[in-house]
Coordinates of C-alpha atoms in Angstrom, one line a residue:
X1 CA 70.1 124.3 112.2
X2 CA 72.6 124.6 115.1
X3 CA 70.2 126.9 117.0
X4 CA 67.4 124.3 116.7
X5 CA 69.7 121.7 118.1
X6 CA 70.6 124.0 121.0
X7 CA 66.9 124.8 121.6
X8 CA 66.0 121.1 121.7
X9 CA 68.9 120.3 124.1
X10 CA 67.7 123.2 126.3
X11 CA 64.2 121.8 126.3
X12 CA 65.5 118.3 127.2
X13 CA 67.6 119.7 130.1
X14 CA 64.6 121.6 131.5
X15 CA 62.3 118.6 131.1
X16 CA 59.9 120.9 129.3
X17 CA 59.2 118.0 126.9
X18 CA 57.4 116.1 129.6
X19 CA 55.2 119.0 130.4
X20 CA 54.4 119.7 126.8
X21 CA 53.3 116.0 126.4
X22 CA 51.0 116.2 129.4
X23 CA 47.3 115.6 128.4
X24 CA 46.1 118.2 130.8
X25 CA 48.2 120.9 129.2
X26 CA 45.1 122.7 127.9
X27 CA 43.7 123.0 131.4
X28 CA 47.0 124.3 132.7
X29 CA 47.7 126.9 130.1
X30 CA 44.4 128.2 128.9
X31 CA 43.0 131.3 130.5
X32 CA 43.7 134.9 131.4
X33 CA 47.3 135.7 132.1
X34 CA 49.3 138.8 132.8
X35 CA 53.0 139.4 132.2
X36 CA 54.8 140.0 135.5
X37 CA 58.5 139.8 134.6
X38 CA 60.6 139.6 131.4
X39 CA 64.3 139.0 131.0
X40 CA 66.2 139.0 127.7
X41 CA 69.7 138.3 126.4
X42 CA 69.4 141.7 124.7
X43 CA 67.9 144.3 127.0
X44 CA 66.9 146.7 124.3
X45 CA 64.4 144.2 123.0
X46 CA 62.3 144.3 126.2
X47 CA 62.6 147.9 127.1
X48 CA 59.4 150.0 127.1
X49 CA 58.2 150.5 123.6
X50 CA 60.2 147.5 122.3
X51 CA 58.4 144.8 120.3
X52 CA 59.4 141.9 122.6
X53 CA 57.9 143.7 125.7
X54 CA 54.7 141.8 125.6
X55 CA 51.7 142.4 127.9
X56 CA 49.9 139.1 127.9
X57 CA 46.1 138.8 128.4
X58 CA 45.0 135.4 127.2
X59 CA 46.2 132.0 126.0
X60 CA 43.9 129.5 124.2
X61 CA 44.7 126.0 122.9
X62 CA 43.6 124.5 119.7
X63 CA 42.8 120.8 119.4
X64 CA 45.1 118.9 121.7
X65 CA 47.2 122.1 122.1
X66 CA 48.8 121.5 118.7
X67 CA 48.2 125.1 118.2
X68 CA 48.3 127.8 120.8
X69 CA 46.7 131.3 120.4
X70 CA 48.6 134.0 122.3
X71 CA 46.8 137.3 122.9
X72 CA 48.9 140.3 124.1
X73 CA 49.6 144.0 123.7
X74 CA 52.6 145.9 122.7
X75 CA 52.9 149.6 123.7
X76 CA 54.1 152.2 121.3
X77 CA 54.2 155.4 123.3
X78 CA 50.9 155.6 125.1
X79 CA 49.1 153.5 122.5
X80 CA 48.5 149.8 123.1
X81 CA 48.4 147.5 120.0
X82 CA 46.7 144.2 120.4
X83 CA 48.2 141.0 118.8
X84 CA 47.0 137.5 118.3
X85 CA 49.8 135.1 117.4
X86 CA 49.4 131.5 116.5
X87 CA 52.0 129.0 117.6
X88 CA 52.1 125.7 115.8
X89 CA 53.6 122.7 117.7
X90 CA 56.4 120.7 116.1
X91 CA 58.3 118.2 118.3
X92 CA 57.3 119.8 121.6
X93 CA 58.2 123.3 120.5
X94 CA 55.8 126.0 119.2
X95 CA 56.8 128.1 116.2
X96 CA 55.2 131.4 115.3
X97 CA 55.8 134.4 113.1
X98 CA 56.3 137.5 115.2
X99 CA 59.1 140.1 114.7
X100 CA 60.7 137.5 112.6
X101 CA 60.5 133.8 113.6
X102 CA 60.0 132.7 117.1
X103 CA 60.4 129.3 118.8
X104 CA 58.8 129.1 122.2
X105 CA 57.8 126.7 125.0
X106 CA 55.7 126.9 128.1
X107 CA 56.4 125.5 131.6
X108 CA 53.7 125.3 134.2
X109 CA 54.7 126.0 137.8
X110 CA 51.2 125.9 139.4
X111 CA 47.7 127.0 138.5
X112 CA 48.7 130.6 139.0
X113 CA 52.1 130.8 137.4
X114 CA 53.3 130.0 133.9
X115 CA 56.9 130.3 132.7
X116 CA 57.8 130.8 129.1
X117 CA 60.9 131.0 127.1
X118 CA 61.5 131.8 123.5
X119 CA 64.2 132.4 120.8
X120 CA 63.3 135.3 118.5
X121 CA 65.2 135.6 115.2
X122 CA 64.7 138.9 113.5
X123 CA 65.1 139.8 109.8
X124 CA 68.8 140.5 110.4
X125 CA 69.2 137.0 111.9
X126 CA 69.9 138.4 115.4
X127 CA 68.7 136.0 118.0
X128 CA 67.3 137.1 121.3
X129 CA 66.5 134.8 124.2
X130 CA 63.6 135.9 126.4
X131 CA 62.3 134.3 129.6
X132 CA 59.1 135.5 131.2
X133 CA 56.6 134.7 133.9
X134 CA 52.9 135.0 133.4
X135 CA 50.5 135.1 136.4
X136 CA 46.8 135.1 137.3
X137 CA 47.6 137.8 139.9
X138 CA 49.9 140.7 140.2
X139 CA 52.6 139.4 142.6
X140 CA 54.7 136.3 142.9
X141 CA 55.4 134.5 146.1
X142 CA 59.0 134.2 147.3
X143 CA 59.1 130.6 146.1
X144 CA 57.6 131.5 142.7
X145 CA 60.2 134.3 142.2
X146 CA 63.0 132.0 143.1
X147 CA 61.7 129.5 140.5
X148 CA 61.6 132.2 137.9
X149 CA 65.1 133.5 138.7
X150 CA 66.4 129.9 138.5
X151 CA 64.6 129.6 135.1
X152 CA 66.3 132.8 133.9
X153 CA 69.7 131.5 135.0
X154 CA 69.0 128.1 133.2
X155 CA 68.3 130.1 130.0
X156 CA 71.7 131.8 130.3
X157 CA 70.2 135.3 130.9
X158 CA 71.9 137.6 133.4
X159 CA 69.9 138.4 136.6
X160 CA 70.3 142.2 136.0
X161 CA 68.4 141.7 132.7
X162 CA 65.1 141.0 134.6
X163 CA 62.5 143.7 134.4
X164 CA 59.1 143.9 136.2
X165 CA 56.8 144.8 133.3
X166 CA 53.5 144.6 135.2
X167 CA 54.2 148.1 136.6
X168 CA 54.2 149.7 133.1
X169 CA 51.1 147.7 131.9
X170 CA 48.4 150.3 131.2
X171 CA 46.8 148.4 128.3
X172 CA 43.1 147.3 128.4
X173 CA 42.3 144.3 130.5
X174 CA 39.9 143.0 127.8
X175 CA 41.0 141.6 124.4
X176 CA 39.1 141.5 121.2
X177 CA 39.0 137.9 120.0

């Protein structure tokens, strides 16, 4: 319960709630996205081959974005495993079952950049905070990178925990819906 309160306070501070309530959310988040950077409170969780090192491909919204469908790959060695995760919205936060339970939110920066943050609680009740940036392209502008690094700092994640994951993404561009 305490973690939920902390999460909701974090959302309020970041004013993510207002973005989530935006009627044009579907237009802003739907589409093809690629993971450029990830940062985590526990580095081992986003290292190569780790389950939270997600290589995003697509995001779709259900009706009024009360559900979000996330399509991504995880690499195990040289093999890419495709995942489709459904996030269900409750009070401006999406909840999904992936590697335990996950509470996440999205923050649009512009039509080419999408920031996301989530809390993942595994079966041992260990909680990992992850902050990432998805893009339509392969590079961020200096301003976009500054915005992402500020976001990472706001999430309480150390700068040195940021990894550029795009460079290790060898998974297929297409997803099977």
